[in-house]
Amino acid sequence: MQRAFYKDNRIVPLGIMLLTFFVFVYHFELDREGPLGEIPAAVVPATFVVKSSQQDPAPYVEYLESENKPIHHAAPSAVPSAVPSGKPKVSSSSSSSLHQQNGLTADDVVLMFKTGATVLWKRVPIHLTTSLSPNRIRPDNVLLYSDYPETIGSWEIIDILENTTDKVRNSETFQPYLQQEDYESRQNYAEMSNVPGDAAGPPGGWKLDKYKFLPIIQHAGRNRPDAKWYIFMEDDSYIFLSNLLSHLEKFDYREPWYLGSLAWIHGDYFAHGGSGFALSRGAWEKSFGRDPRIEERFEEFTEAHGCGDHILGHVLKEYGVQFGETADDSRYRYGFNPESHWSTWYEPANWCKPVYSWHHTHSRDVARFYNLEQEWDFEKGPLRYRDIFKALVAPYLRSRVEWWDNWSSKYEIKSSVAKDAQPPSSVKSIEVWRSAWESVDACEAACTSWAECVQWSFYEDRCKMDSMVLLGNGIPEGDSRRQTSLPWVSGWLPRRVENWNCQA
């Protein structure tokens, strides 16, 4: 009996162990049925850092500013996953890199807004209630940059030049920045115009702009790593955000895209800053994301050149990020505008193209663009050049008006060259064409005789005509220029514009 009992006692512990093992396995299998994202954060290794967005499976490397040591960022899940993303990477040099993402929204972008201390109080407030209003884009997706820190309500304006190196601070062109605090402490802003905050600051403040571009892009990319696109705008510009989002969603944000209005200096093609531009996350990772010392490396280049947008374009090119408009592709030819709506040409070629931005906007222009955008039904299509023309240009057009120059320029007939002037093929009468310089009536008749002519202007013995329409500007009553000049006379043929059709 004792021997049998001893055997039973050995079996009992073994049975308890087996039972415990099966219970453990059962619960372990239950836990594995949930998605990876539901695994408690405590099981993630402490050295694992997540900063990519959930739509971006590509890892990238960032650096600790203090130690210059790389931190390797991994895929978006809380733990590494072997599940494929379903979105293969494609080359930006191929047309196949275009794809329709599922509705890019304002939550997917960061709007980088640049201003300056000398103009901030004149230009920024109108934007806070219009282009930057929360019904267009959440405040968390907006970064305001200047060369002096300010607070307007809940908005914090970042002094992007605060951490500039001593080498830059010793530069002569950087001195206006160092004088800002003195202007502020002496109430000079108030004394100069008797309107607190509205007067200009130290002379030469515009020279500081070139120093802002690289640190702005660096700061935005580091502090908003989940953004798909970084959209840049200046305080005298307006971005038609809905139109631009529809445009950007056709591009793979993981690829290095750099889009805007074409400009060039010293052989560098780049996006004109005043027109606004868009930089994809892929472009940021390929340049700023790879080099934490990018600002320092290009200090001398920045000091030697005068335009920040050119400096940025040059830097991006050095890291293999090419400006989009250098490609022979019609998608890049219209949209971002370096001029204002009243100094831009309208023609059949851009008539039905979406508009993404205007430059040289005044506060009234900003308010009008915002109101037009708010009233627009984007379900029926984007705002196009023709819509801007009809809303903000056509109401000013008249058959004839004195003291106005509409900047016609395609053909010019002067008394000194009239006898040899060769008209376009669609002109009905060579005699009428060559007589255009004789009077206002003769100039208008010459324009009418040319089938494509939509506007004309006359001054003394000079008639100018054009097949594109532009508003231009006039000299108002009481202006001293009326006492020192003969009157410009301009006219338009608006019915011909109404007959324009969209070009493919």
XYZ file of C-alpha atoms in Angstrom:
504
model
C 0.000 0.000 0.000
C 2.780 2.371 0.815
C 4.536 1.602 -2.508
C 1.277 2.244 -4.449
C 0.695 5.509 -2.578
C 4.238 6.648 -3.385
C 3.636 6.023 -7.073
C 0.370 8.002 -6.945
C 2.156 10.938 -5.277
C 4.608 11.121 -8.201
C 1.775 11.148 -10.714
C -0.154 14.026 -9.061
C 2.557 16.718 -9.498
C 3.067 15.588 -13.093
C -0.619 15.951 -13.765
C -0.689 19.432 -12.252
C 2.234 20.478 -14.469
C 0.555 19.156 -17.604
C -2.694 20.920 -16.726
C -0.832 24.218 -16.140
C 0.961 23.889 -19.498
C -2.285 23.341 -21.440
C -3.939 26.342 -19.717
C -0.949 28.564 -20.615
C -0.980 27.485 -24.266
C -4.755 28.017 -24.454
C -4.509 31.622 -23.204
C -1.464 32.337 -25.388
C -3.394 31.288 -28.483
C -6.332 33.476 -27.458
C -4.021 36.498 -27.134
C -2.581 35.917 -30.605
C -5.984 36.260 -32.282
C -6.062 40.064 -31.886
C -4.405 42.478 -34.368
C -0.813 43.474 -33.829
C -1.864 46.990 -32.994
C -3.652 45.714 -29.859
C -0.551 44.221 -28.271
C 0.177 46.202 -25.087
C 2.848 48.833 -25.524
C 4.768 47.313 -22.606
C 5.900 44.380 -24.758
C 7.545 46.694 -27.317
C 11.312 46.967 -26.812
C 12.305 50.243 -25.189
C 14.737 51.083 -28.026
C 12.069 50.860 -30.725
C 11.096 54.344 -31.959
C 8.022 54.932 -34.134
C 7.647 58.177 -36.085
C 6.433 57.206 -39.553
C 2.803 57.666 -40.539
C 0.581 54.635 -40.888
C 0.501 55.098 -44.647
C 4.279 55.119 -45.024
C 5.925 51.674 -44.795
C 9.362 52.950 -45.783
C 11.893 53.231 -42.929
C 14.094 56.286 -42.671
C 16.965 57.531 -40.556
C 16.920 60.615 -38.369
C 19.670 61.986 -36.120
C 19.836 63.098 -32.528
C 20.763 66.775 -32.639
C 22.856 66.600 -29.481
C 24.915 63.493 -30.253
C 24.570 63.181 -34.042
C 23.715 59.485 -33.596
C 21.289 57.827 -35.981
C 17.903 56.667 -34.787
C 16.481 54.019 -37.103
C 12.783 54.480 -37.614
C 10.799 51.468 -38.647
C 7.476 50.605 -40.206
C 4.247 52.070 -38.819
C 3.000 49.138 -36.749
C 3.705 49.055 -33.011
C 5.893 46.012 -33.687
C 7.613 44.884 -36.911
C 5.293 43.124 -39.305
C 5.903 40.936 -42.345
C 2.532 41.816 -43.842
C 3.071 43.613 -47.201
C 1.741 47.171 -47.494
C 0.016 46.554 -50.815
C 1.500 49.797 -52.222
C 4.660 49.025 -54.211
C 7.261 51.755 -54.481
C 7.557 53.335 -57.917
C 10.053 55.688 -59.482
C 9.212 59.407 -59.622
C 10.893 59.590 -63.034
C 8.205 57.402 -64.556
C 4.644 58.350 -65.366
C 3.567 55.242 -63.465
C 4.529 57.018 -60.241
C 1.278 58.939 -60.439
C -1.520 57.272 -58.572
C -4.802 58.302 -57.043
C -4.570 58.144 -53.287
C -7.730 57.824 -51.307
C -8.666 61.472 -50.864
C -5.776 63.568 -49.626
C -7.106 65.932 -46.957
C -5.816 68.949 -45.055
C -5.002 66.594 -42.168
C -2.345 64.974 -44.368
C -0.365 68.161 -44.985
C 1.524 70.826 -43.087
C 1.092 74.431 -44.156
C 4.320 76.381 -43.600
C 3.459 80.081 -43.431
C 6.360 82.550 -43.668
C 6.183 86.190 -42.610
C 8.549 88.859 -41.288
C 8.498 91.067 -38.208
C 8.387 94.260 -40.287
C 5.144 93.273 -42.049
C 3.588 90.753 -39.666
C 0.956 93.046 -38.196
C -0.128 94.258 -41.611
C -0.368 90.940 -43.412
C -0.926 88.116 -40.936
C -4.230 89.008 -39.171
C -6.314 88.689 -42.376
C -4.900 85.198 -42.944
C -5.806 84.053 -39.431
C -9.487 84.598 -40.205
C -9.424 83.380 -43.809
C -6.739 81.145 -45.338
C -5.678 79.739 -41.938
C -9.157 79.456 -40.442
C -9.977 76.066 -38.871
C -12.747 75.376 -41.384
C -9.983 75.075 -44.009
C -7.159 73.473 -42.046
C -6.704 72.504 -38.402
C -4.351 74.779 -36.419
C -2.193 71.750 -35.591
C -1.410 71.466 -39.288
C -0.174 75.062 -39.562
C 3.283 76.334 -38.625
C 3.842 80.101 -38.566
C 7.413 81.301 -39.077
C 8.937 84.748 -38.713
C 12.153 86.419 -37.570
C 10.656 87.572 -34.267
C 8.516 85.601 -31.792
C 4.942 86.783 -31.389
C 1.636 85.535 -30.010
C -1.719 86.366 -31.580
C -4.522 84.795 -29.591
C -3.879 81.055 -29.634
C -1.349 81.352 -32.462
C 2.343 81.095 -31.625
C 4.670 82.530 -34.258
C 8.060 80.810 -34.319
C 11.264 82.806 -34.531
C 12.975 80.509 -37.034
C 16.254 82.447 -36.862
C 16.649 82.168 -33.094
C 19.241 79.388 -33.253
C 21.299 80.829 -36.087
C 25.042 80.264 -35.713
C 27.484 82.974 -34.672
C 29.005 82.908 -38.141
C 25.696 83.989 -39.686
C 24.977 86.515 -36.921
C 28.185 88.340 -37.764
C 27.051 88.827 -41.352
C 26.144 92.374 -42.382
C 22.875 91.269 -44.000
C 21.813 89.588 -40.734
C 22.061 92.761 -38.675
C 18.366 93.771 -39.021
C 17.495 90.651 -37.042
C 19.753 91.689 -34.185
C 18.157 95.150 -34.162
C 14.568 93.873 -33.811
C 14.577 93.748 -30.023
C 15.885 97.292 -29.764
C 13.094 98.555 -32.018
C 10.582 96.718 -29.869
C 11.925 97.908 -26.508
C 12.049 101.545 -27.614
C 8.424 101.465 -28.839
C 9.663 102.538 -32.235
C 6.870 100.615 -33.921
C 4.326 102.787 -32.165
C 6.110 106.119 -32.478
C 6.758 106.018 -36.206
C 3.128 105.831 -37.299
C 1.116 106.508 -34.125
C -0.578 103.176 -34.790
C 0.994 100.592 -32.460
C 2.475 97.641 -34.232
C 1.819 98.769 -37.785
C 5.031 100.570 -38.710
C 8.074 98.993 -40.330
C 10.944 97.703 -38.250
C 14.670 97.981 -38.939
C 15.590 98.813 -42.550
C 16.577 95.820 -44.657
C 14.330 93.291 -42.965
C 13.644 91.677 -46.340
C 17.295 90.592 -46.476
C 16.590 88.132 -43.667
C 14.264 86.060 -45.825
C 17.072 84.103 -47.456
C 18.094 82.698 -44.070
C 14.626 81.323 -43.319
C 14.001 78.725 -46.006
C 16.347 75.931 -44.946
C 15.515 76.078 -41.215
C 11.779 76.273 -42.007
C 11.863 73.083 -44.058
C 14.111 71.369 -41.526
C 11.887 72.354 -38.600
C 8.621 71.341 -40.296
C 9.939 67.938 -41.323
C 11.323 67.139 -37.886
C 8.276 68.299 -35.959
C 5.609 66.917 -38.307
C 7.104 63.591 -39.455
C 3.705 62.079 -40.262
C 2.826 64.701 -42.895
C 2.608 63.521 -46.495
C 3.194 66.983 -47.960
C 4.746 70.238 -46.778
C 3.082 73.244 -48.422
C 4.904 76.567 -48.287
C 3.227 79.964 -48.556
C 4.217 83.563 -47.876
C 2.185 86.278 -46.172
C 1.434 88.050 -49.480
C 0.175 84.902 -51.175
C -2.999 82.849 -51.195
C -3.146 79.057 -51.550
C -6.318 77.488 -52.947
C -6.012 74.515 -50.641
C -8.823 72.318 -51.992
C -7.497 72.647 -55.526
C -3.938 71.925 -54.462
C -4.891 68.858 -52.415
C -6.690 67.419 -55.432
C -3.540 67.991 -57.449
C -1.118 66.530 -54.911
C -3.118 63.353 -54.366
C -2.131 62.300 -57.900
C 1.502 62.016 -56.796
C 3.113 59.427 -54.553
C 4.128 61.409 -51.474
C 6.755 58.779 -50.639
C 8.659 59.777 -53.751
C 10.798 62.971 -53.937
C 8.401 65.513 -55.446
C 9.108 69.264 -55.457
C 6.333 71.217 -57.186
C 5.678 74.912 -57.774
C 6.182 77.764 -60.238
C 9.351 77.632 -62.330
C 12.146 80.099 -61.564
C 15.882 79.998 -62.182
C 19.034 81.772 -60.990
C 22.688 80.845 -61.584
C 21.639 77.811 -63.597
C 19.455 76.385 -60.803
C 15.806 75.609 -61.464
C 13.656 75.995 -58.370
C 10.143 76.697 -57.116
C 9.379 80.411 -56.766
C 8.707 81.077 -53.080
C 6.072 83.766 -53.488
C 4.004 81.424 -55.645
C 4.054 78.757 -52.957
C 5.326 75.223 -53.440
C 4.803 71.669 -52.228
C 7.472 69.263 -50.998
C 6.643 65.600 -50.471
C 7.713 63.640 -47.404
C 9.842 61.541 -49.718
C 11.700 64.665 -50.851
C 12.282 65.720 -47.240
C 13.630 62.304 -46.261
C 15.962 62.245 -49.269
C 17.495 65.595 -48.329
C 16.904 67.089 -44.874
C 16.103 63.717 -43.328
C 19.470 62.317 -44.352
C 21.633 65.215 -43.281
C 21.100 66.840 -39.862
C 23.782 69.438 -40.667
C 22.260 70.599 -43.929
C 21.905 74.224 -42.798
C 25.503 74.375 -41.614
C 26.816 72.776 -44.801
C 25.223 75.476 -46.953
C 25.941 78.515 -44.764
C 28.487 79.896 -47.199
C 26.221 79.309 -50.180
C 23.384 81.070 -48.345
C 25.596 84.017 -47.504
C 26.761 84.347 -51.118
C 23.267 84.381 -52.645
C 20.234 86.574 -52.159
C 17.072 84.482 -52.543
C 15.988 81.829 -50.068
C 13.830 79.952 -52.562
C 16.825 79.647 -54.886
C 19.001 78.447 -52.008
C 16.448 75.767 -51.119
C 16.161 74.614 -54.724
C 19.942 74.380 -55.024
C 20.189 72.346 -51.810
C 17.437 69.946 -52.872
C 19.141 69.436 -56.236
C 22.411 68.606 -54.459
C 20.578 65.761 -52.697
C 18.935 64.467 -55.869
C 15.534 66.147 -55.514
C 14.756 67.706 -58.882
C 12.194 70.440 -59.449
C 9.091 68.953 -61.073
C 8.612 71.592 -63.743
C 11.906 70.768 -65.410
C 10.127 67.746 -66.858
C 8.315 68.169 -70.174
C 4.889 67.692 -68.667
C 1.862 69.981 -68.989
C 0.841 69.258 -65.375
C 3.528 71.683 -64.203
C 2.829 74.599 -66.534
C -0.042 76.290 -64.757
C -1.445 76.629 -61.261
C 1.157 78.328 -59.066
C 1.229 82.025 -60.008
C 4.168 84.363 -59.318
C 1.999 87.412 -60.021
C -1.312 88.742 -58.749
C -4.639 87.930 -60.396
C -4.842 91.396 -61.930
C -1.368 91.224 -63.502
C -1.660 87.678 -64.853
C -2.530 86.829 -68.459
C -5.651 84.785 -69.164
C -5.742 82.818 -72.397
C -7.346 79.688 -73.885
C -4.308 77.632 -72.800
C -4.916 78.228 -69.062
C -8.632 79.055 -69.199
C -9.770 75.720 -67.747
C -6.706 74.864 -65.650
C -7.072 74.701 -61.846
C -5.466 77.563 -59.942
C -3.325 76.746 -56.890
C -1.987 80.111 -55.757
C -1.653 83.846 -56.333
C 1.233 86.052 -55.287
C 1.372 89.790 -54.421
C -2.054 89.620 -52.807
C -3.329 92.468 -50.648
C -5.560 91.873 -47.650
C -8.634 92.638 -49.715
C -7.560 90.079 -52.313
C -7.094 87.452 -49.602
C -10.602 88.108 -48.280
C -12.108 87.925 -51.774
C -10.326 84.671 -52.614
C -11.477 83.172 -49.340
C -15.099 84.199 -49.921
C -15.022 82.804 -53.451
C -13.540 79.547 -52.206
C -16.113 79.216 -49.428
C -18.980 79.648 -51.872
C -17.561 77.235 -54.429
C -19.046 73.764 -54.966
C -15.938 71.613 -55.346
C -18.074 68.565 -56.025
C -18.682 70.071 -59.475
C -15.019 70.759 -60.143
C -12.053 72.904 -59.075
C -11.721 76.668 -59.221
C -10.144 77.485 -62.565
C -8.501 80.506 -64.144
C -11.737 81.334 -65.940
C -13.588 81.407 -62.601
C -11.089 83.855 -61.094
C -11.352 85.953 -64.242
C -15.154 86.074 -64.168
C -15.306 86.889 -60.459
C -12.431 89.354 -60.016
C -11.334 90.630 -63.440
C -14.322 90.765 -65.801
C -16.304 93.248 -63.630
C -13.574 95.865 -64.271
C -13.401 95.453 -68.048
C -14.892 98.202 -70.215
C -14.963 98.795 -73.936
C -12.829 101.896 -73.411
C -11.369 103.673 -70.380
C -8.922 106.591 -70.006
C -5.960 106.658 -67.632
C -5.612 102.883 -67.755
C -2.883 100.589 -69.053
C -3.935 96.980 -69.586
C -0.378 96.023 -70.557
C -1.160 94.808 -74.067
C 2.135 93.745 -75.629
C 1.909 91.105 -78.359
C 1.849 93.617 -81.225
C 2.902 97.259 -81.189
C 2.276 99.706 -84.035
C 4.139 103.060 -83.818
C 4.286 105.862 -86.328
C 7.973 105.204 -86.979
C 7.476 101.564 -88.021
C 3.871 101.457 -89.201
C 4.573 101.280 -92.940
C 6.487 97.999 -92.508
C 4.266 96.448 -89.835
C 3.296 92.910 -90.793
C -0.111 91.878 -89.434
C -1.156 88.393 -88.291
C -2.742 86.221 -90.959
C -6.252 86.661 -89.548
C -6.232 90.478 -89.919
C -8.856 91.520 -92.453
C -7.201 94.751 -93.612
C -3.490 95.567 -93.775
C -4.334 99.257 -94.179
C -6.388 99.302 -90.982
C -3.586 97.477 -89.173
C -0.883 99.917 -90.263
C -3.053 102.920 -89.368
C -3.476 101.778 -85.750
C -1.043 104.431 -84.408
C -3.072 107.399 -85.672
C -5.740 107.604 -82.939
C -7.628 105.775 -80.216
C -10.381 104.898 -82.689
C -7.836 103.610 -85.201
C -6.207 101.432 -82.540
C -9.536 99.934 -81.535
C -10.386 99.305 -85.207
C -7.090 97.482 -85.745
C -7.794 95.225 -82.769
C -11.284 94.504 -84.063
C -9.867 93.598 -87.488
C -7.634 90.924 -85.926
C -9.788 87.871 -85.127
C -7.803 86.821 -82.022
C -7.471 90.287 -80.476
C -9.192 90.700 -77.107
C -7.624 93.934 -75.826
C -5.754 97.059 -76.913
C -4.128 100.176 -75.449
C -3.123 103.528 -76.933
C -0.619 106.214 -75.889
C 0.324 109.227 -78.036
C 1.324 107.488 -81.322
C 1.555 103.911 -80.083
C -1.075 101.178 -80.359
C -0.600 97.856 -78.575
C -2.779 94.775 -79.016
C -2.965 91.303 -77.523
C -4.695 87.925 -77.895
C -4.507 87.326 -74.119
C -6.510 89.330 -71.619
C -5.046 91.135 -68.625
C -6.609 93.675 -66.299
C -3.601 95.888 -65.596
C -4.184 99.046 -63.567
C -5.164 102.680 -63.889
C -4.279 106.098 -62.497
C -7.096 107.389 -60.253
C -8.410 110.931 -60.120
C -6.281 113.210 -57.979
C -3.105 111.210 -58.616
C -0.156 113.506 -59.463
C 0.787 111.306 -62.417
C -2.174 112.715 -64.302
C -0.377 116.050 -64.278
C 2.852 114.719 -65.761
C 1.694 112.338 -68.463
C -0.613 111.973 -71.442
C -3.532 109.631 -70.780
C -3.233 105.945 -71.527
C -6.456 104.645 -73.083
C -7.292 100.929 -72.919
C -10.116 98.778 -74.133
C -11.266 95.156 -74.233
C -13.453 92.984 -76.450
C -15.009 90.850 -73.690
C -17.452 88.991 -75.952
C -14.531 87.333 -77.676
C -13.272 86.128 -74.303
C -16.684 84.659 -73.509
C -16.358 82.464 -76.593
C -13.116 80.832 -75.430
C -13.229 77.071 -75.112
C -11.049 74.824 -73.034
C -7.919 73.448 -74.695
C -6.935 69.864 -74.179
